Coordinates of C-alpha atoms in Angstrom, one line a residue:
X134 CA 67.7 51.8 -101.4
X135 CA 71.0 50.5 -103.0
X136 CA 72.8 50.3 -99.5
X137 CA 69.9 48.7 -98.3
X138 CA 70.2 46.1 -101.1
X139 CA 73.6 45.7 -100.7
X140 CA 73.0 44.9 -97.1
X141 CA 70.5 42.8 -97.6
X142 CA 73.2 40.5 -100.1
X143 CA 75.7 40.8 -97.5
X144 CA 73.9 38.9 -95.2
X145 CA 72.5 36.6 -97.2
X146 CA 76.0 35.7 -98.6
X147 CA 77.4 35.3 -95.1
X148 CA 74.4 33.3 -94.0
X149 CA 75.9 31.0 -96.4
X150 CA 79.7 31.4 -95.4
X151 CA 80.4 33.1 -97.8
X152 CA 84.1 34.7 -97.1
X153 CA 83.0 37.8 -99.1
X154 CA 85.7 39.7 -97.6
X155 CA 89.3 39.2 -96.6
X156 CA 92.2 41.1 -94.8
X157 CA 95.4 40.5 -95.6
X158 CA 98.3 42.1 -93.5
X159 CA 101.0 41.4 -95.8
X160 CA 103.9 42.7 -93.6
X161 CA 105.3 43.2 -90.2
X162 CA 107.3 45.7 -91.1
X163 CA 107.0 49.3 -90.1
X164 CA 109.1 52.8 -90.1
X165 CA 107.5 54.0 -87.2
X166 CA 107.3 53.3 -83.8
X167 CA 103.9 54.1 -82.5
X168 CA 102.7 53.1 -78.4
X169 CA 99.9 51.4 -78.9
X170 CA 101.0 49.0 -81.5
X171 CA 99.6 45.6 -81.3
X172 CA 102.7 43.9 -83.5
X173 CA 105.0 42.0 -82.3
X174 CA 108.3 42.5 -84.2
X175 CA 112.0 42.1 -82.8
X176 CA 114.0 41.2 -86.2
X177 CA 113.6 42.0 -89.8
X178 CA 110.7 39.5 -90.9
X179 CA 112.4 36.2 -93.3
X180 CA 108.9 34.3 -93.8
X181 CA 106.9 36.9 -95.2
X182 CA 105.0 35.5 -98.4
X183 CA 105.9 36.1 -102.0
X184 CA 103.9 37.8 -104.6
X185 CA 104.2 34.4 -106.2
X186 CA 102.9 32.6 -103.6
X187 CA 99.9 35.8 -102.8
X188 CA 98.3 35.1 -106.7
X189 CA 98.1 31.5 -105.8
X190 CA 96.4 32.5 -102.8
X191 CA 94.1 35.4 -104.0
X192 CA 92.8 33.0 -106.8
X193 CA 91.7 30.4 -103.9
X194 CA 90.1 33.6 -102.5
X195 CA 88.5 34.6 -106.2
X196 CA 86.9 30.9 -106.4
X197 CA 85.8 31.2 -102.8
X198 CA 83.5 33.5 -103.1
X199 CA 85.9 36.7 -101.9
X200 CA 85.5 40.1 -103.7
X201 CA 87.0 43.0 -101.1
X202 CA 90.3 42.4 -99.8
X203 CA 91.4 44.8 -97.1
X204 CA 95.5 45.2 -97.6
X205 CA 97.3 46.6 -94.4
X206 CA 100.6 45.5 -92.3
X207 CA 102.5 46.6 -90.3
X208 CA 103.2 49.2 -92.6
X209 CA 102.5 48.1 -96.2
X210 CA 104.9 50.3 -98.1
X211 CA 107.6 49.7 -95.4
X212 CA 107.8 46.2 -98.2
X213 CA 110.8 46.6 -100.4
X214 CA 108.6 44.6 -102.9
X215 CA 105.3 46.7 -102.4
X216 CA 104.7 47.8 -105.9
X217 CA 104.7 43.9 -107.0
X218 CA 102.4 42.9 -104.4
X219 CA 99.6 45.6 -105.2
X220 CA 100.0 44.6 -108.3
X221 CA 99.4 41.5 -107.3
X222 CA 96.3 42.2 -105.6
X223 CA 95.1 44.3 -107.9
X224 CA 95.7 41.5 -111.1
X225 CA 93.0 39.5 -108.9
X226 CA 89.7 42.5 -109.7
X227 CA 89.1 42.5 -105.9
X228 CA 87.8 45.6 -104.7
X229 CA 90.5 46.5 -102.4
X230 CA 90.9 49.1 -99.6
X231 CA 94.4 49.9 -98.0
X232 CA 95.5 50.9 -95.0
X233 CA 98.9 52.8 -94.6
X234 CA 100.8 55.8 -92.3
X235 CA 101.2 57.6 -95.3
X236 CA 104.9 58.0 -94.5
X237 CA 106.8 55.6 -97.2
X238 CA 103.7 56.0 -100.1
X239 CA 106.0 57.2 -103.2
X240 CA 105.2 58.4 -106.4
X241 CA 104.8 55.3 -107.9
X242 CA 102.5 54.0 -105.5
X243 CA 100.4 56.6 -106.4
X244 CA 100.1 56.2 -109.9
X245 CA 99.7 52.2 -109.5
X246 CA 96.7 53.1 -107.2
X247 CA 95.5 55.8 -109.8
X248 CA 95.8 53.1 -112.7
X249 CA 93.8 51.0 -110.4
X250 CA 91.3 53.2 -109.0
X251 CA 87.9 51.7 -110.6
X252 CA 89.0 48.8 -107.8
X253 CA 90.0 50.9 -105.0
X254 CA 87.1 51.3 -102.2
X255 CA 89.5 53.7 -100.4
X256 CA 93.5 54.7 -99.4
X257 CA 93.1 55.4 -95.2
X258 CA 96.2 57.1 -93.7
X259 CA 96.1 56.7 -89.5
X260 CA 96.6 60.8 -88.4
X261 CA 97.0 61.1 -84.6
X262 CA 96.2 64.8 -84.3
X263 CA 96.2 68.3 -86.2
X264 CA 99.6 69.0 -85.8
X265 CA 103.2 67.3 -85.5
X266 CA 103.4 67.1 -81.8
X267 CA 100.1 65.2 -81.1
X268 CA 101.1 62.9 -84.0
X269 CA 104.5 62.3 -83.1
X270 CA 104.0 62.2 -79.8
X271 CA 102.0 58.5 -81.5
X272 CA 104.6 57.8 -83.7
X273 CA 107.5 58.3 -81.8
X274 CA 109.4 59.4 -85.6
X275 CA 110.3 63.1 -86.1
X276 CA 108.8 64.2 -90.1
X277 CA 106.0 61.3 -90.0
X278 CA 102.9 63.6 -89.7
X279 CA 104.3 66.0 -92.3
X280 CA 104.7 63.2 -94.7
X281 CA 101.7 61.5 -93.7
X282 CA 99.8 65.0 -94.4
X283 CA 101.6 65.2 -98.0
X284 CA 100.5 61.3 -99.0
X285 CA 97.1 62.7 -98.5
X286 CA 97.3 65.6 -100.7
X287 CA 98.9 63.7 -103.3
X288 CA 96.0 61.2 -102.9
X289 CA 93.4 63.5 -103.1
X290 CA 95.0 65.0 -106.6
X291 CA 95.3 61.6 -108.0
X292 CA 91.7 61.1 -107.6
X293 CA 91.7 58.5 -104.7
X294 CA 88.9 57.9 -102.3
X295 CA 90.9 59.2 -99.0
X296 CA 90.3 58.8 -95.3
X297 CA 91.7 59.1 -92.2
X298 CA 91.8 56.6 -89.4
X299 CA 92.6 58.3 -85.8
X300 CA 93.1 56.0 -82.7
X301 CA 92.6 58.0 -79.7
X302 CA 94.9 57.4 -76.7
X303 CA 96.3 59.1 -73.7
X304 CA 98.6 60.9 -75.7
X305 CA 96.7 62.5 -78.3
X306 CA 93.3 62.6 -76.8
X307 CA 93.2 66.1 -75.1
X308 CA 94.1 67.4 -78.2
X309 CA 91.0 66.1 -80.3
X310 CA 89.4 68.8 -81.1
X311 CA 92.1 70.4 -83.3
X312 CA 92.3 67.3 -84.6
X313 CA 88.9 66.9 -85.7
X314 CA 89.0 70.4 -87.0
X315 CA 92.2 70.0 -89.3
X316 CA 90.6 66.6 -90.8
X317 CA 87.5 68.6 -92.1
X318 CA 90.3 71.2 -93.2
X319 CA 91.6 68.0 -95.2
X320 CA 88.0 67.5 -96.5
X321 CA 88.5 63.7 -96.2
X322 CA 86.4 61.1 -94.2
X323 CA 87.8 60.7 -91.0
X324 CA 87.0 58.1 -88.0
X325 CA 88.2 58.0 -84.8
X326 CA 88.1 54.9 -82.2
X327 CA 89.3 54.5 -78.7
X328 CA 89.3 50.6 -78.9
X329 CA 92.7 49.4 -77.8
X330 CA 93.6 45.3 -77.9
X331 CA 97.1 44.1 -76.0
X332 CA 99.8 43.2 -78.6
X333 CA 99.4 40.0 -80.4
X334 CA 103.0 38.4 -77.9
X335 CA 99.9 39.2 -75.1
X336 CA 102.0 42.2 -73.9
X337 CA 100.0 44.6 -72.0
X338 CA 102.0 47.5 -72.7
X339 CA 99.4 49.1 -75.5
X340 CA 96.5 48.8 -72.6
X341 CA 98.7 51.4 -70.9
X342 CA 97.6 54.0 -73.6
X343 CA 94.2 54.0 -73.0
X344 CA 92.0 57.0 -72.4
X345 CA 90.9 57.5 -68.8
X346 CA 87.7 57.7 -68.3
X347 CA 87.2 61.3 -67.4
X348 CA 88.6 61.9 -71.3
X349 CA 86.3 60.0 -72.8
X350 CA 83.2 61.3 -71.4
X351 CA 84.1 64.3 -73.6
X352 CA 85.4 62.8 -77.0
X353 CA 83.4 63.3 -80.5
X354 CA 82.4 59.9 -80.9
X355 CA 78.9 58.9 -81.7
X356 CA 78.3 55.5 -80.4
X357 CA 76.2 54.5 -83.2
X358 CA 78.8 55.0 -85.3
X359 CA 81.0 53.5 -83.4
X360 CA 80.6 49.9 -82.6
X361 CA 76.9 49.6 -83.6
X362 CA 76.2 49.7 -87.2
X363 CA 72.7 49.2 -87.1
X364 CA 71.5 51.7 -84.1
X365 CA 67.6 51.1 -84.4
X366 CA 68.2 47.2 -83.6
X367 CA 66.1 46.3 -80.5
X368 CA 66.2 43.0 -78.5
X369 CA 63.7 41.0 -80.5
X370 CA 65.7 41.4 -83.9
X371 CA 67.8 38.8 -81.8
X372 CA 66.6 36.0 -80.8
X373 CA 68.9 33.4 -78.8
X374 CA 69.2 31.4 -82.0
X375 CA 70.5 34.4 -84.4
X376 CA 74.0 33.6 -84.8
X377 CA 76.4 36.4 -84.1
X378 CA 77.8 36.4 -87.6
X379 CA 74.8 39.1 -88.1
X380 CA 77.1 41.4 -86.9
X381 CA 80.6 39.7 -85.6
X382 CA 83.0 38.8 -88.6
X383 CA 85.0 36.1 -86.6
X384 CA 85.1 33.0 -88.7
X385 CA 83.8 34.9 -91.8
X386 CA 86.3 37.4 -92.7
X387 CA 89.6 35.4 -92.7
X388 CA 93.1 37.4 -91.8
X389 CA 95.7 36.4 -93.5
X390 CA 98.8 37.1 -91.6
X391 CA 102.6 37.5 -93.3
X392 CA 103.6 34.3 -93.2
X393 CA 100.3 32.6 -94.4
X394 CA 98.9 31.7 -91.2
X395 CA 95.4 32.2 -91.6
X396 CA 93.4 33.7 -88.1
X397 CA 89.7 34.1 -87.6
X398 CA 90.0 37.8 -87.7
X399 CA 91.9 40.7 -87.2
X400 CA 91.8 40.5 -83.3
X401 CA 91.6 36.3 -83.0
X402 CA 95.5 35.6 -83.8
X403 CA 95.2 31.8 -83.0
X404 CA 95.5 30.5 -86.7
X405 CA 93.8 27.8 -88.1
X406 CA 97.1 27.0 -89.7
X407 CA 98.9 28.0 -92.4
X408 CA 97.9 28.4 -96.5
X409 CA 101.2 26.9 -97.7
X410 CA 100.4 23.9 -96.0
X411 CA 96.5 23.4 -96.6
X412 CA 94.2 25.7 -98.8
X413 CA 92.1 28.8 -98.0
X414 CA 89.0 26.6 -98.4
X415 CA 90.5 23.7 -96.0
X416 CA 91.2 26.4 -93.5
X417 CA 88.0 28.0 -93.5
X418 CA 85.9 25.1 -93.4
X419 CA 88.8 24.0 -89.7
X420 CA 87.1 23.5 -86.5
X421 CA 87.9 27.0 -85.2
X422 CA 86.3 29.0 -88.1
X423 CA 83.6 26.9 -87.9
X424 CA 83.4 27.5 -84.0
X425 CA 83.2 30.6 -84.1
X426 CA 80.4 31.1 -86.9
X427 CA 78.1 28.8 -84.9
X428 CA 78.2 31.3 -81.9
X429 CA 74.6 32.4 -81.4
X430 CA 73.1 35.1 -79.1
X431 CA 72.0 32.8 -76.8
X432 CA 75.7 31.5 -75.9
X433 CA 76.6 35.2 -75.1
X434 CA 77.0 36.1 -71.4
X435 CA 76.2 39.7 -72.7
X436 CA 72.4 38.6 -74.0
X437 CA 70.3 39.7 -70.9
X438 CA 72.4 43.5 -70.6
X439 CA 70.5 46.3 -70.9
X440 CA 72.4 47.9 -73.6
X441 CA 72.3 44.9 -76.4
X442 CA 71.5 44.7 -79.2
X443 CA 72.7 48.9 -79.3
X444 CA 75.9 47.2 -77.9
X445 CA 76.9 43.9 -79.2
X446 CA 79.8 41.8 -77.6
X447 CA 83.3 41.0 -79.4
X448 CA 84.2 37.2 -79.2
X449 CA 87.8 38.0 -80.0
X450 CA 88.3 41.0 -77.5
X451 CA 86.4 38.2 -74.9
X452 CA 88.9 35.5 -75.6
X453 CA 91.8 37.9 -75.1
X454 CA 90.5 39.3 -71.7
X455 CA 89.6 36.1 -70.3
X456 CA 89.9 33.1 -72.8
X457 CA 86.6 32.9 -73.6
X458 CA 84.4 33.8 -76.4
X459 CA 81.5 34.1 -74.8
X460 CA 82.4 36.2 -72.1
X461 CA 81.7 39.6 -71.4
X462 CA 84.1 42.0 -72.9
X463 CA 85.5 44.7 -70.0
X464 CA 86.6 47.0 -72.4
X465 CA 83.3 47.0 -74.3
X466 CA 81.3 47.7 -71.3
X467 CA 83.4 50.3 -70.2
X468 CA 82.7 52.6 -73.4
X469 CA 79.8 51.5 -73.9
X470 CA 78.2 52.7 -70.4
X471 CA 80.3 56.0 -71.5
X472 CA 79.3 56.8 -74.8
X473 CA 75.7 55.5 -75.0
X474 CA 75.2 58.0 -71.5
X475 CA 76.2 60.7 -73.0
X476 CA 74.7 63.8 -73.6
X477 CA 73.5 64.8 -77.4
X478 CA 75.4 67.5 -79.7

């Protein structure tokens, strides 16, 4: 009943625009060196935002309406500053989950995310696989998944929600099964995707990763949990007029890149423009966001498939496959024809 309820808020508040819930990828910094990543970085970053200029920020986020912040990078702890900018975000009460390869988290970081754990939804490490060579195979960096395997133990003793993000590719994905079995040896939550976006320059080179199809006929992914989070929907819960915020966060959940552009979401890079030129609210309320929160079933090429609403389409993966939002997505229909096909157990 009390997820239910929640819910049931959630879609009320973004009914009404509400930005309940942000991203903020404070860096493009990273250690590692992993294949698929989507960054685009060639020099040390010189633009990245302050913690001075963050507070002002996460207080236009406070009076917005915001209450979850989702902190990630690049490689958040690969900041020289990282300690003052979680305390930065945590000064603001969101409820704030963070994303990191585990590699760089310190001792300190630890017992800042301890102090602040009655705000923490969750610390996710990305694991490639159950041992060093399928990880590092990922990473490209000799000694990541051994560190990455310690910041989780040390997690898990401080008393912080843990979990484990695995992105299955080429490289790693024959080797799942050990890899599933060492996460429940972890005792963590673990989640693993297959859904691969071109990096944000538009080079193709992470698309080279992907998992053939063969492969993914036989990974331990349960499409309803995958990309449909509400598995008994049917096709009259979604009229042409519902707008696709019901499920799509573009326009909703702002991203808040490194050097304060602010994009429509994590996979929309095209910023509205940047939040030390014009405020969170101006930027929210630009033509784009408000674009892309108008977009209703009906405009969807993907409306008459047989697999919607069980599948429902990605405006952002759309516009970077074909420069549309409305179009169909290929890589959508590729896993979707594979995993809702297949077999139970």
């Amino acid at each position: 009943m009390e997820q239910k309820r929640l819910m049931g808020m959630l879609r009320r508040l973004n009914a009404k625009s509400v930005p309940v819930k942000v991203r903020f990828e404070c860096t493009k910094r990273c250690n590692l060196r992993c294949v698929h990543c989507k960054i685009a970085l060639r020099e040390a970053p010189s633009d990245e935002l302050s913690p001075a200029e963050m507070a002002d920020i996460f207080a236009q986020l406070k009076k917005a309406g915001t209450f979850q912040l989702a902190v990630t990078g690049g490689e958040v702890f690969a900041r020289p500053d990282a300690t003052e900018v979680l305390e930065t975000v945590f000064a603001q009460d969101f409820l704030v989950a963070i994303q990191t390869n585990g590699t760089l988290v310190g001792p300190e970081h630890i017992a800042l995310m301890k102090r602040n754990n009655d705000k923490l939804v969750r610390c996710a490490v990305s694991l490639y696989g159950g041992d060093a060579a399928a990880h590092e195979a990922v990473t490209q960096t000799v000694g990541s998944f051994d560190a990455a395997v310690r910041t989780i133990s040390r997690l898990k003793e401080a008393g912080i929600s843990t979990a484990v993000f695995c992105m299955l590719m080429k490289e790693n994905a024959p080797y799942f099964r050990k890899s599933e079995e060492f996460f429940k040896q972890l005792d963590v939550h673990y989640q693993f995707s297959t859904l691969m976006v071109a990096r944000e320059d538009g080079c193709a080179d992470p698309l080279g990763h992907v998992v053939d199809d063969e492969t993914l006929g036989s990974l331990p992914i349960k499409w309803d949990e995958f990309l449909n989070p509400d598995p008994l929907s049917v096709p009259s819960a979604y009229p042409p007029e519902t707008k696709i915020s019901e499920w799509c966060v573009a326009g909703r959940m702002a991203n808040i890149l490194p050097n304060g552009d602010m994009a429509p979401c994590s996979v929309i890079k095209t910023p509205a423009g940047n939040l030390r030129e014009s405020s969170f609210q101006e930027l929210y309320d630009s033509p784009l966001f408000k674009q892309l929160r108008a977009l209703r079933v009906g405009d969807m090429e993907c409306r008459d498939c047989e697999y919607f609403p069980r599948c429902k389409p990605c405006p952002g993966i759309s516009f970077n496959e074909s420069g549309r939002y409305t179009a169909r997505t290929r890589a959508y229909c590729k896993l979707t024809k594979i995993f809702i096909n297949m077999p139970e157990g």
